PDB file of C-alpha atoms in Angstrom:
ATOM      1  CA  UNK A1319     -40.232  59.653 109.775  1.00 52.00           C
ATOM      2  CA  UNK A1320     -40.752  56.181 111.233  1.00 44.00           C
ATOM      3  CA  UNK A1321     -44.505  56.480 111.151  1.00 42.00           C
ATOM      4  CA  UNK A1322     -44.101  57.538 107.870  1.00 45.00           C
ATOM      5  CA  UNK A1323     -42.593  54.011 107.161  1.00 48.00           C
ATOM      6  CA  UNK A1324     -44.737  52.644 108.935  1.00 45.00           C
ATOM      7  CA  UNK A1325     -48.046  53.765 107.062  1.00 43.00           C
ATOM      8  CA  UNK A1326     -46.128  53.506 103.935  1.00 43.00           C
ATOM      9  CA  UNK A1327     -45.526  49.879 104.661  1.00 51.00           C
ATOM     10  CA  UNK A1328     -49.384  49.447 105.785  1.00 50.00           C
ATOM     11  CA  UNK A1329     -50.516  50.270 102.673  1.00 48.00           C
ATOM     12  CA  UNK A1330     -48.107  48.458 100.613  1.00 64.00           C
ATOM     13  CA  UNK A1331     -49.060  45.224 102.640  1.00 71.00           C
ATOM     14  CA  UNK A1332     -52.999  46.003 102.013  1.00 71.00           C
ATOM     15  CA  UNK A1333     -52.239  46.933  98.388  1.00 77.00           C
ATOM     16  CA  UNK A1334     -50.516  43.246  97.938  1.00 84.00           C
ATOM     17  CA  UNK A1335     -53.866  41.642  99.425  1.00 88.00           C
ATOM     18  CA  UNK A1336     -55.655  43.692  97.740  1.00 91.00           C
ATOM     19  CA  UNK A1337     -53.635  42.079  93.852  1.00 92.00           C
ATOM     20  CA  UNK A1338     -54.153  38.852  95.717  1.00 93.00           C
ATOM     21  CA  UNK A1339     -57.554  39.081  96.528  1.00 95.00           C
ATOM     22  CA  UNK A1340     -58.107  40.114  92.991  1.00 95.00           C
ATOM     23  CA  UNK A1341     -56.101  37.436  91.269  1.00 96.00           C
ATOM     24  CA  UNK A1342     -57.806  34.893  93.344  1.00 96.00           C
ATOM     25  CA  UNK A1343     -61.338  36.144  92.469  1.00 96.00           C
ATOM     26  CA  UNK A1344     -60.064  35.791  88.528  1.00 96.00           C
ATOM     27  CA  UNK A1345     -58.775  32.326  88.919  1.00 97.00           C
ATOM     28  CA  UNK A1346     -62.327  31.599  90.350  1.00 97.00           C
ATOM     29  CA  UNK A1347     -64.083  33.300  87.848  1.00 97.00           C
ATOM     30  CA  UNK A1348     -62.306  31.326  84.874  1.00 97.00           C
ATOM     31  CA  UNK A1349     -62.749  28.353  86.699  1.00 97.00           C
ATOM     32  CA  UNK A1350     -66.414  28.684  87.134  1.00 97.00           C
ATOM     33  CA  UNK A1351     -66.720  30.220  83.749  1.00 97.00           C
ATOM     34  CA  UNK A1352     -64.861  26.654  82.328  1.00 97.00           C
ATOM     35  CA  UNK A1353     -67.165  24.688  84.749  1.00 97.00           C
ATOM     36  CA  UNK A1354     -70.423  26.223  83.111  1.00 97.00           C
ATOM     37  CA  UNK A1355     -69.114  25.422  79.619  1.00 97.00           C
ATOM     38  CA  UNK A1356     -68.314  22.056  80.588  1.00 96.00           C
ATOM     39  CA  UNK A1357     -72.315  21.102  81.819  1.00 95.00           C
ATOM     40  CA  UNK A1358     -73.805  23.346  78.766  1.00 95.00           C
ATOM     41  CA  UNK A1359     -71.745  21.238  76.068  1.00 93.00           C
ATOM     42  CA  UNK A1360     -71.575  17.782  77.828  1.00 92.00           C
ATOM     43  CA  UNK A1361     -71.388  16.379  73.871  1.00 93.00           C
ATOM     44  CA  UNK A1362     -68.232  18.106  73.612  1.00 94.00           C
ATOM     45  CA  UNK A1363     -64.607  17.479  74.646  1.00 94.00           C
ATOM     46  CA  UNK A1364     -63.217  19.066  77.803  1.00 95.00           C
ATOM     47  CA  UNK A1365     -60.599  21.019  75.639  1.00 96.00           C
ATOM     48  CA  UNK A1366     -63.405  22.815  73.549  1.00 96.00           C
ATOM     49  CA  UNK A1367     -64.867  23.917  76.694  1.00 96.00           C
ATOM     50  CA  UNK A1368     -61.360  25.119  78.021  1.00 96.00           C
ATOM     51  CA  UNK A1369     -60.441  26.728  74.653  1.00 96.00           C
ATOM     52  CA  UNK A1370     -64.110  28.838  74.517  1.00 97.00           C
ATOM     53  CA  UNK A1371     -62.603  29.940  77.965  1.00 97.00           C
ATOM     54  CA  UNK A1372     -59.174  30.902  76.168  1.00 96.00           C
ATOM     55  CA  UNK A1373     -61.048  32.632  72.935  1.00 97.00           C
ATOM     56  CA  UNK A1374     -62.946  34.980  75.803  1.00 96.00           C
ATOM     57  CA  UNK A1375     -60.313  35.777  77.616  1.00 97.00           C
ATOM     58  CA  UNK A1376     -58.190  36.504  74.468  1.00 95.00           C
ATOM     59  CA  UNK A1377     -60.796  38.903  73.279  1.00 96.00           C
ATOM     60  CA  UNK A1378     -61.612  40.935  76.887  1.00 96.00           C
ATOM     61  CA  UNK A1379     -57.507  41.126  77.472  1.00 96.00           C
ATOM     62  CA  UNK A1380     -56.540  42.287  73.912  1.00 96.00           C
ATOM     63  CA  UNK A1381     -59.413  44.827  74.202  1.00 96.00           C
ATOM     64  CA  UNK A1382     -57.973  45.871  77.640  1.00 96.00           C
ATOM     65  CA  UNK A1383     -54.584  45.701  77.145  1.00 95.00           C
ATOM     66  CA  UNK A1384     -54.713  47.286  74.112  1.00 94.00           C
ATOM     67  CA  UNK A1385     -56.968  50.378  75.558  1.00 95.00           C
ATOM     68  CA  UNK A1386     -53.929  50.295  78.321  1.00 93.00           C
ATOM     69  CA  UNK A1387     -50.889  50.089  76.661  1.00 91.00           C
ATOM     70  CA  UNK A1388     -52.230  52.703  73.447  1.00 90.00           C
ATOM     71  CA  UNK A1389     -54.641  55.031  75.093  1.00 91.00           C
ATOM     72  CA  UNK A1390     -55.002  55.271  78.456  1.00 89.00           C
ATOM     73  CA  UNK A1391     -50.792  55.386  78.741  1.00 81.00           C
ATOM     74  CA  UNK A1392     -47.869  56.160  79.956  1.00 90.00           C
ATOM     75  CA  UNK A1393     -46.364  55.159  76.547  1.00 91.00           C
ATOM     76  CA  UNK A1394     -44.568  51.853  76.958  1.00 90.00           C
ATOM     77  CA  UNK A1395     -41.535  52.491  74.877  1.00 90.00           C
ATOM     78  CA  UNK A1396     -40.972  55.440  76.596  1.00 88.00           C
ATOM     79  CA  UNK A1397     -41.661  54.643  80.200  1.00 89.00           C
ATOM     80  CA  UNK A1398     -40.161  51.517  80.463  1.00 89.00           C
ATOM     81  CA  UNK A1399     -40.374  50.637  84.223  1.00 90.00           C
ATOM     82  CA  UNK A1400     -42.758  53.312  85.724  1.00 92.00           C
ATOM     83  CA  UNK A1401     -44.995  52.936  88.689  1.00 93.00           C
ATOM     84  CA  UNK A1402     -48.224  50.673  88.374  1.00 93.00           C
ATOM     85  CA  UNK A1403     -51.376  52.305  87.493  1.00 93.00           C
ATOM     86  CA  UNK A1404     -54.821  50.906  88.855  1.00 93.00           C
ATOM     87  CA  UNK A1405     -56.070  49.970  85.719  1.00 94.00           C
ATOM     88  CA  UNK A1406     -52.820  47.648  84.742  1.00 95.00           C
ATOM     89  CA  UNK A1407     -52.944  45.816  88.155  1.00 95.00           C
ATOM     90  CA  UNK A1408     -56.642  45.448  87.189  1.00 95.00           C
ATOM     91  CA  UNK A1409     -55.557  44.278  83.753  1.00 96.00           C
ATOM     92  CA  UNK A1410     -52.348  41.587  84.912  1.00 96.00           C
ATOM     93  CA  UNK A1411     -54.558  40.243  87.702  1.00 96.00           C
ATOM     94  CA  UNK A1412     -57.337  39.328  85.630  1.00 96.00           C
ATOM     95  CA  UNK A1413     -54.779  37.659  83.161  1.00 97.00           C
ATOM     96  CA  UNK A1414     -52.627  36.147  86.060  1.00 97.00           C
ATOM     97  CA  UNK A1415     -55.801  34.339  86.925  1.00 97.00           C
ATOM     98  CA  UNK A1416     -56.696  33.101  83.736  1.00 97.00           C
ATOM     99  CA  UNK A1417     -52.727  31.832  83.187  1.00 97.00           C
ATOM    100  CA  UNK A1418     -52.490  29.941  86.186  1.00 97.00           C
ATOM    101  CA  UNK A1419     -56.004  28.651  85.277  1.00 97.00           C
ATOM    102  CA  UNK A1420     -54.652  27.571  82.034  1.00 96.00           C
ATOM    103  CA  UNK A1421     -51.144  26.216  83.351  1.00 96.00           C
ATOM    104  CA  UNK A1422     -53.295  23.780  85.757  1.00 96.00           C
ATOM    105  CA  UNK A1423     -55.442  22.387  83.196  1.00 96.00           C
ATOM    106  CA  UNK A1424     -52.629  21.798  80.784  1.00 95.00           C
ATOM    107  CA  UNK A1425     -51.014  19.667  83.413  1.00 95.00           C
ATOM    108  CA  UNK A1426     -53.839  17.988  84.411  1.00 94.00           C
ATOM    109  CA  UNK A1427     -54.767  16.991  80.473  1.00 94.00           C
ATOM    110  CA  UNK A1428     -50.950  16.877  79.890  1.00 91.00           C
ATOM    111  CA  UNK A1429     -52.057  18.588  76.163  1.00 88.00           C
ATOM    112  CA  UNK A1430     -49.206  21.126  75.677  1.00 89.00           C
ATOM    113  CA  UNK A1431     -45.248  20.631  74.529  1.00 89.00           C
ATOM    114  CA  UNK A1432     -42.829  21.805  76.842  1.00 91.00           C
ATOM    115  CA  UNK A1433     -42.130  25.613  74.795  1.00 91.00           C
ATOM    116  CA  UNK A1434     -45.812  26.434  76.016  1.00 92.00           C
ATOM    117  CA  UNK A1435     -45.694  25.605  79.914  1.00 93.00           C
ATOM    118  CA  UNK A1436     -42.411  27.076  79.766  1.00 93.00           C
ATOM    119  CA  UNK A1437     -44.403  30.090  77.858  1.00 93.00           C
ATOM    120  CA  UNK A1438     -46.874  29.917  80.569  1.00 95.00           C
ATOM    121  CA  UNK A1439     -44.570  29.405  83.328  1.00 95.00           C
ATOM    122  CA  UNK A1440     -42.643  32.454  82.479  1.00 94.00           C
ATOM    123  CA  UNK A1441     -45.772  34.700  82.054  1.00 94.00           C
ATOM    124  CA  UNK A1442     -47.293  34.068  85.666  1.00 95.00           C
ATOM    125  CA  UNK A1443     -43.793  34.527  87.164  1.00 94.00           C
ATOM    126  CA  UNK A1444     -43.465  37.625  85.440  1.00 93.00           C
ATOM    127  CA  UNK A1445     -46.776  39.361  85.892  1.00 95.00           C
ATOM    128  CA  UNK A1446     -46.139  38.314  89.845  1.00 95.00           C
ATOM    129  CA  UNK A1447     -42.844  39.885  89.628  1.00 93.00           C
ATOM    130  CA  UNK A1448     -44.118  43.278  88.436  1.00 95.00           C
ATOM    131  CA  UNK A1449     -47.281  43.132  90.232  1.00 94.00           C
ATOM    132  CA  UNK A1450     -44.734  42.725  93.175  1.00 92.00           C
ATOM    133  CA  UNK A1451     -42.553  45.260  92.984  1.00 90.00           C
ATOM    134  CA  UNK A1452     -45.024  48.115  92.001  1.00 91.00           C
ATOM    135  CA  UNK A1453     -43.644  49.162  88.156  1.00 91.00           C
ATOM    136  CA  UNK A1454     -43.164  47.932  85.189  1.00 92.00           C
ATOM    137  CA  UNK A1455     -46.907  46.820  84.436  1.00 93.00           C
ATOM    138  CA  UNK A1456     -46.840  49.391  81.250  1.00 93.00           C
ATOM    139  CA  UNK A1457     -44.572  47.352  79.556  1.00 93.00           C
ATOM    140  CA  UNK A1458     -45.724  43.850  80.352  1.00 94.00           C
ATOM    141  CA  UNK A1459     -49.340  45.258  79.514  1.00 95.00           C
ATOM    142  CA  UNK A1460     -47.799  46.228  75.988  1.00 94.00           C
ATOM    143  CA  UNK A1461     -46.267  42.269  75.994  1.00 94.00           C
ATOM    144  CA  UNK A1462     -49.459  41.097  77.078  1.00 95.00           C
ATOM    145  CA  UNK A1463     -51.538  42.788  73.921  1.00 95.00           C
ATOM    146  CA  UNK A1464     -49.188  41.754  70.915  1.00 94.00           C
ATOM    147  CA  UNK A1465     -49.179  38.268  73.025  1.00 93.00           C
ATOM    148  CA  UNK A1466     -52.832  37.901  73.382  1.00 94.00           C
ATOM    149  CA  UNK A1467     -54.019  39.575  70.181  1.00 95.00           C
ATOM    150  CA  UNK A1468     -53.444  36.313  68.054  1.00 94.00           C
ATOM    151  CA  UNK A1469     -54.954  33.981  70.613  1.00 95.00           C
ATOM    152  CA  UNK A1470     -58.674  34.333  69.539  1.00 95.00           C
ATOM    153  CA  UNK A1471     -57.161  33.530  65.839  1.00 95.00           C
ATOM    154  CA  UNK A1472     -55.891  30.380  67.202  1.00 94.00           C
ATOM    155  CA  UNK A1473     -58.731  29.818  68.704  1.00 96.00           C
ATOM    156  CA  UNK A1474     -61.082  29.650  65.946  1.00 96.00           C
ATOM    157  CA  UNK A1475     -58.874  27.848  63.267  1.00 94.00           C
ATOM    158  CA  UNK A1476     -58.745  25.293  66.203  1.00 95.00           C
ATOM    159  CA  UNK A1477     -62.661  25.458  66.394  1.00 96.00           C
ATOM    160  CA  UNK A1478     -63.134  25.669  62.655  1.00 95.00           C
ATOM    161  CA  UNK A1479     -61.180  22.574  62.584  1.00 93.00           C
ATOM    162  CA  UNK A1480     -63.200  20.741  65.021  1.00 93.00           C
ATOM    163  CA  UNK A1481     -66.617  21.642  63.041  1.00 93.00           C
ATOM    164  CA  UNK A1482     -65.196  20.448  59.613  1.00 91.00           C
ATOM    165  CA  UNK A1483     -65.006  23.895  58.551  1.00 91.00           C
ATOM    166  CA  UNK A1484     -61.122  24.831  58.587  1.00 89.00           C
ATOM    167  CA  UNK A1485     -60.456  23.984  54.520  1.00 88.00           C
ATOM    168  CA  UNK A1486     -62.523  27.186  53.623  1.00 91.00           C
ATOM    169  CA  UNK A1487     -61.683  30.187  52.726  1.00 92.00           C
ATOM    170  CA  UNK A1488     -62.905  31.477  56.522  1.00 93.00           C
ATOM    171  CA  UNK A1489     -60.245  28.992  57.458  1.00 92.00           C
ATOM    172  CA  UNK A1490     -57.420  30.681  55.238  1.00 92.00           C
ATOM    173  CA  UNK A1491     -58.556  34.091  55.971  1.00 94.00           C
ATOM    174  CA  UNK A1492     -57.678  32.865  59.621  1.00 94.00           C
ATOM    175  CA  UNK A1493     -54.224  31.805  59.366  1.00 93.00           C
ATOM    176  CA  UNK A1494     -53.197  34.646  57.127  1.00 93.00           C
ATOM    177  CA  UNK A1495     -54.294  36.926  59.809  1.00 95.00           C
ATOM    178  CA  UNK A1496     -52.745  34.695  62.691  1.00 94.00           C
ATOM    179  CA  UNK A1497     -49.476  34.465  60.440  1.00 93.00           C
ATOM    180  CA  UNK A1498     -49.377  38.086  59.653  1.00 94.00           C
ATOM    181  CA  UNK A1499     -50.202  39.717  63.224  1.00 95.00           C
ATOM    182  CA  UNK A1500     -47.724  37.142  65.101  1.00 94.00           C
ATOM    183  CA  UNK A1501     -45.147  38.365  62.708  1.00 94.00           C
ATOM    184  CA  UNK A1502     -45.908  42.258  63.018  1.00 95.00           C
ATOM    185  CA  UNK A1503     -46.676  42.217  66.260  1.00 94.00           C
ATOM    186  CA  UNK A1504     -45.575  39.464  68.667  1.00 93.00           C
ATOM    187  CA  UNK A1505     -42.279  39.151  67.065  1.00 94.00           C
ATOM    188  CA  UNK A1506     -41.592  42.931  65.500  1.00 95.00           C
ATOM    189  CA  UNK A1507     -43.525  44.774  67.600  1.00 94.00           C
ATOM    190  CA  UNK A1508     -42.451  42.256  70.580  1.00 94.00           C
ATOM    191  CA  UNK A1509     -38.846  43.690  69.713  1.00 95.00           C
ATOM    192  CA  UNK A1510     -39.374  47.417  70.320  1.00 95.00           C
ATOM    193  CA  UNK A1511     -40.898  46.431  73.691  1.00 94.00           C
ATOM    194  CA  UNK A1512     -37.683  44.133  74.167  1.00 93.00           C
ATOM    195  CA  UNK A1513     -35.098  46.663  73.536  1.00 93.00           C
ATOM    196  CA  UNK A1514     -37.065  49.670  75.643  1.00 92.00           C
ATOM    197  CA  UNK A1515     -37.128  47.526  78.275  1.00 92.00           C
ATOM    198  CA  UNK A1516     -33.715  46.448  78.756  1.00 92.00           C
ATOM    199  CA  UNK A1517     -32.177  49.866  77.654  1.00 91.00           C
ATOM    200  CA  UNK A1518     -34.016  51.604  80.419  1.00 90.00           C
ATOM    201  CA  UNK A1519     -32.456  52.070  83.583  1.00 89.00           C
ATOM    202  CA  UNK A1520     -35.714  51.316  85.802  1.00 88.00           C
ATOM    203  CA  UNK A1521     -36.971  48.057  84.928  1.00 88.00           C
ATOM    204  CA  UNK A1522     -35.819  45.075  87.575  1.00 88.00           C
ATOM    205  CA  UNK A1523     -32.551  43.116  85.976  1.00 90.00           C
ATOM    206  CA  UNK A1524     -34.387  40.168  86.231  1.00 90.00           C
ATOM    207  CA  UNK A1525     -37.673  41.237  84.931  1.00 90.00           C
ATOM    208  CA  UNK A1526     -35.447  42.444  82.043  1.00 92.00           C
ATOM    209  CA  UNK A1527     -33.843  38.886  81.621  1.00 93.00           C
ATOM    210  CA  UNK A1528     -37.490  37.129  82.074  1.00 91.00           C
ATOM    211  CA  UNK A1529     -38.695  39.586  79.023  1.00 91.00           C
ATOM    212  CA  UNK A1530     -35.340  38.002  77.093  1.00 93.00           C
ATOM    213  CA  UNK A1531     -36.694  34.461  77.882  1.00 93.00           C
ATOM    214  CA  UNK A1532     -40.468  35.452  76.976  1.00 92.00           C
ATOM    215  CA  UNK A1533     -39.006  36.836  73.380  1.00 93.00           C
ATOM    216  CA  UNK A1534     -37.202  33.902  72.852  1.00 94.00           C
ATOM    217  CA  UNK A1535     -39.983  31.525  73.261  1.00 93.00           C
ATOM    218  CA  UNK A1536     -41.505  33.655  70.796  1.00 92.00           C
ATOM    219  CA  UNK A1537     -38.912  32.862  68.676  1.00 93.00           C
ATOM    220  CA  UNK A1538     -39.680  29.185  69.346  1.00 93.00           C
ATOM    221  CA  UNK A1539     -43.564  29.751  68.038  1.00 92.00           C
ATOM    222  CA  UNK A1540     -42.053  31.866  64.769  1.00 92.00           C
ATOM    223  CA  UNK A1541     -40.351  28.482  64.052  1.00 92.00           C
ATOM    224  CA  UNK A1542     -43.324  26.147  64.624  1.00 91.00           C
ATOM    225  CA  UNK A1543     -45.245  28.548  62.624  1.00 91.00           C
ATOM    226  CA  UNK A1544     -43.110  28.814  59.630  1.00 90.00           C
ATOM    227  CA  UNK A1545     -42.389  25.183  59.517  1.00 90.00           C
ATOM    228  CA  UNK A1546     -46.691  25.034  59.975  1.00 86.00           C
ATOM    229  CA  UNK A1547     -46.860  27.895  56.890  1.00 87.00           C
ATOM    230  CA  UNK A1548     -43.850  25.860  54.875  1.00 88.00           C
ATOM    231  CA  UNK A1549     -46.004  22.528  55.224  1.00 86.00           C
ATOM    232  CA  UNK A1550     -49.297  24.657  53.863  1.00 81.00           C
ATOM    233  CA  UNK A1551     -47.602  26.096  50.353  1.00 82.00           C
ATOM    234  CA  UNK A1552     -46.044  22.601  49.652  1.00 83.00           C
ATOM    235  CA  UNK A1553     -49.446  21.116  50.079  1.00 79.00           C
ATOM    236  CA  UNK A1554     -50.932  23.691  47.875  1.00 72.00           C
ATOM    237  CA  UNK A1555     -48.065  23.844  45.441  1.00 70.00           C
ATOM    238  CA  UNK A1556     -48.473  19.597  44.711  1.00 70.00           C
ATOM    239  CA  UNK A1557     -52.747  19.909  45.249  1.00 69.00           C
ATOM    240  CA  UNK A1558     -52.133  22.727  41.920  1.00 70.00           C
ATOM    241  CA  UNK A1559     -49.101  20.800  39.981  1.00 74.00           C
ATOM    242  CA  UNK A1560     -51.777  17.642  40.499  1.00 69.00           C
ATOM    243  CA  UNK A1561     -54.949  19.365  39.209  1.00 64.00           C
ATOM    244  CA  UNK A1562     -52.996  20.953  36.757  1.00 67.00           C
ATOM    245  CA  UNK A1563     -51.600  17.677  35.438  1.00 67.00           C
ATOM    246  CA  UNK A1564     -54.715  15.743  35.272  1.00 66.00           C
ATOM    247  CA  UNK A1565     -56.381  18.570  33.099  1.00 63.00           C
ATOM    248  CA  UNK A1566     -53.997  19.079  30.373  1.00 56.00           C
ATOM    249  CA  UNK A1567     -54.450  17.142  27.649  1.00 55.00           C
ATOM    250  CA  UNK A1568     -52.668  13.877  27.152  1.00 49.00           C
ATOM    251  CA  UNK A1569     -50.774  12.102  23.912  1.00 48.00           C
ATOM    252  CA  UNK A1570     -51.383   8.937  22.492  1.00 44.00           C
ATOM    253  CA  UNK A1571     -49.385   8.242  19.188  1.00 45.00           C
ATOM    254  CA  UNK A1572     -48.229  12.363  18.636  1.00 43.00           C
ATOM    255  CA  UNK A1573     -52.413  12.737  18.594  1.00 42.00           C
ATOM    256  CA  UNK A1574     -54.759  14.179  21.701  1.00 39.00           C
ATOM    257  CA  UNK A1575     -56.372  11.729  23.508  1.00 43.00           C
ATOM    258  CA  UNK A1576     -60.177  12.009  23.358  1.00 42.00           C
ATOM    259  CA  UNK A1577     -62.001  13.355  26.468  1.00 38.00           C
TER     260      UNK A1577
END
């Protein structure tokens, strides 16, 4: 029995290098990856170069995350709390990387409010948490996709800006799409995971209180976003009352004024 524990323990210890090994060779890799943007677009700003790192990332996680959390299983509002497959460490390692990455530069560049280092803060404790303990990664896998899934949206209205092209109709398709998923998703979606998790019995108490905090702060980005879609249809309502007021016909004397 006690060299049972003891091989048990020898290959929990080697598993936890193992996740750190692996999150340190993804925090290189985004670093490097940022570093190579930087010298191929020295005209640009060092925030386009760290936000083409945050539109790939956004698109290889969602992809993986997505395959994780819908296909390749356990079900996440199901299991709630099961062990940690290979392919989720794989999956919350390369993101725990790329967030502390991220968290890093917005501190050096001081660019982001306090509701998205908070964001960020929370995410990196709680993907260490669960890589930690060994369950729970189907879950915060499922969190991870309706997070990330809007990211490469923000992304490009954020580049479209940038190149002068945001006030097209590529630019509204864009925030209708960021709008609708982040509703759907992060915040309905986001719910279902919410509740699973802190009904079921497995799941760490305070990995179920850190998912509380992580739904709130998306509560925090549902404001910002509908004060950000309020602001839009006011603009658009005065841009149409304007145009429409300049071509109706005026009166001069009970007679139409010649155009």
């Amino acid at each position: 029995m006690v060299l049972k524990r003891a091989q048990e323990n020898t290959c929990s210890q080697e598993g936890m290098v193992s996740i750190v090994l692996e999150v340190t060779c993804s925090l290189v890799a985004w670093l490097f990856l940022y570093t190579c943007f930087c010298y191929w677009n020295k005209h640009r700003s060092y925030e386009w170069s760290c936000r083409l790192v945050t539109l790939l990332h956004g698109v290889i996680v969602t992809c993986l995350s997505g395959y994780v959390a819908l296909l390749d299983g356990p079900w996440p509002l199901s299991h709630a709390g099961s062990p940690n497959k290979s392919l989720q460490i794989h999956v919350l390692s390369l993101t725990l990387g790329y967030f502390i990455f991220d968290l890093g530069w917005c501190l050096y560049f001081q660019t982001e409010g306090v509701l998205m280092l908070f964001h960020h803060t929370l995410s990196i404790c709680g993907m260490i948490m669960v890589l930690g303990l060994g369950n729970s990664a189907t879950e915060v896998n499922a969190v991870v996709f309706v997070s990330e899934i809007t990211n490469p949206l923000l992304q490009t209205r954020w580049f479209l800006r940038e190149m002068g092209c945001y006030h097209t109709f590529l630019g509204e398709m864009v925030d209708f799409f960021f709008v609708f998923l982040f509703l759907v998703l992060r915040i309905g979606v986001g719910a279902l995971i919410l509740y699973a998790m802190v009904t079921s019995p497995d799941p760490s108490w305070l990995l179920k209180a850190g998912g509380l905090a992580m739904y709130i702060v998306s509560l925090g980005f549902m404001v910002e976003i509908c004060r950000f879609v309020r602001r839009k249809m006011m603009k658009k309502y005065h841009s149409w009352t304007s145009l429409r007021s300049k071509n109706a016909p005026m009166k001069t004397n009970g007679h139409l004024t010649a155009h």
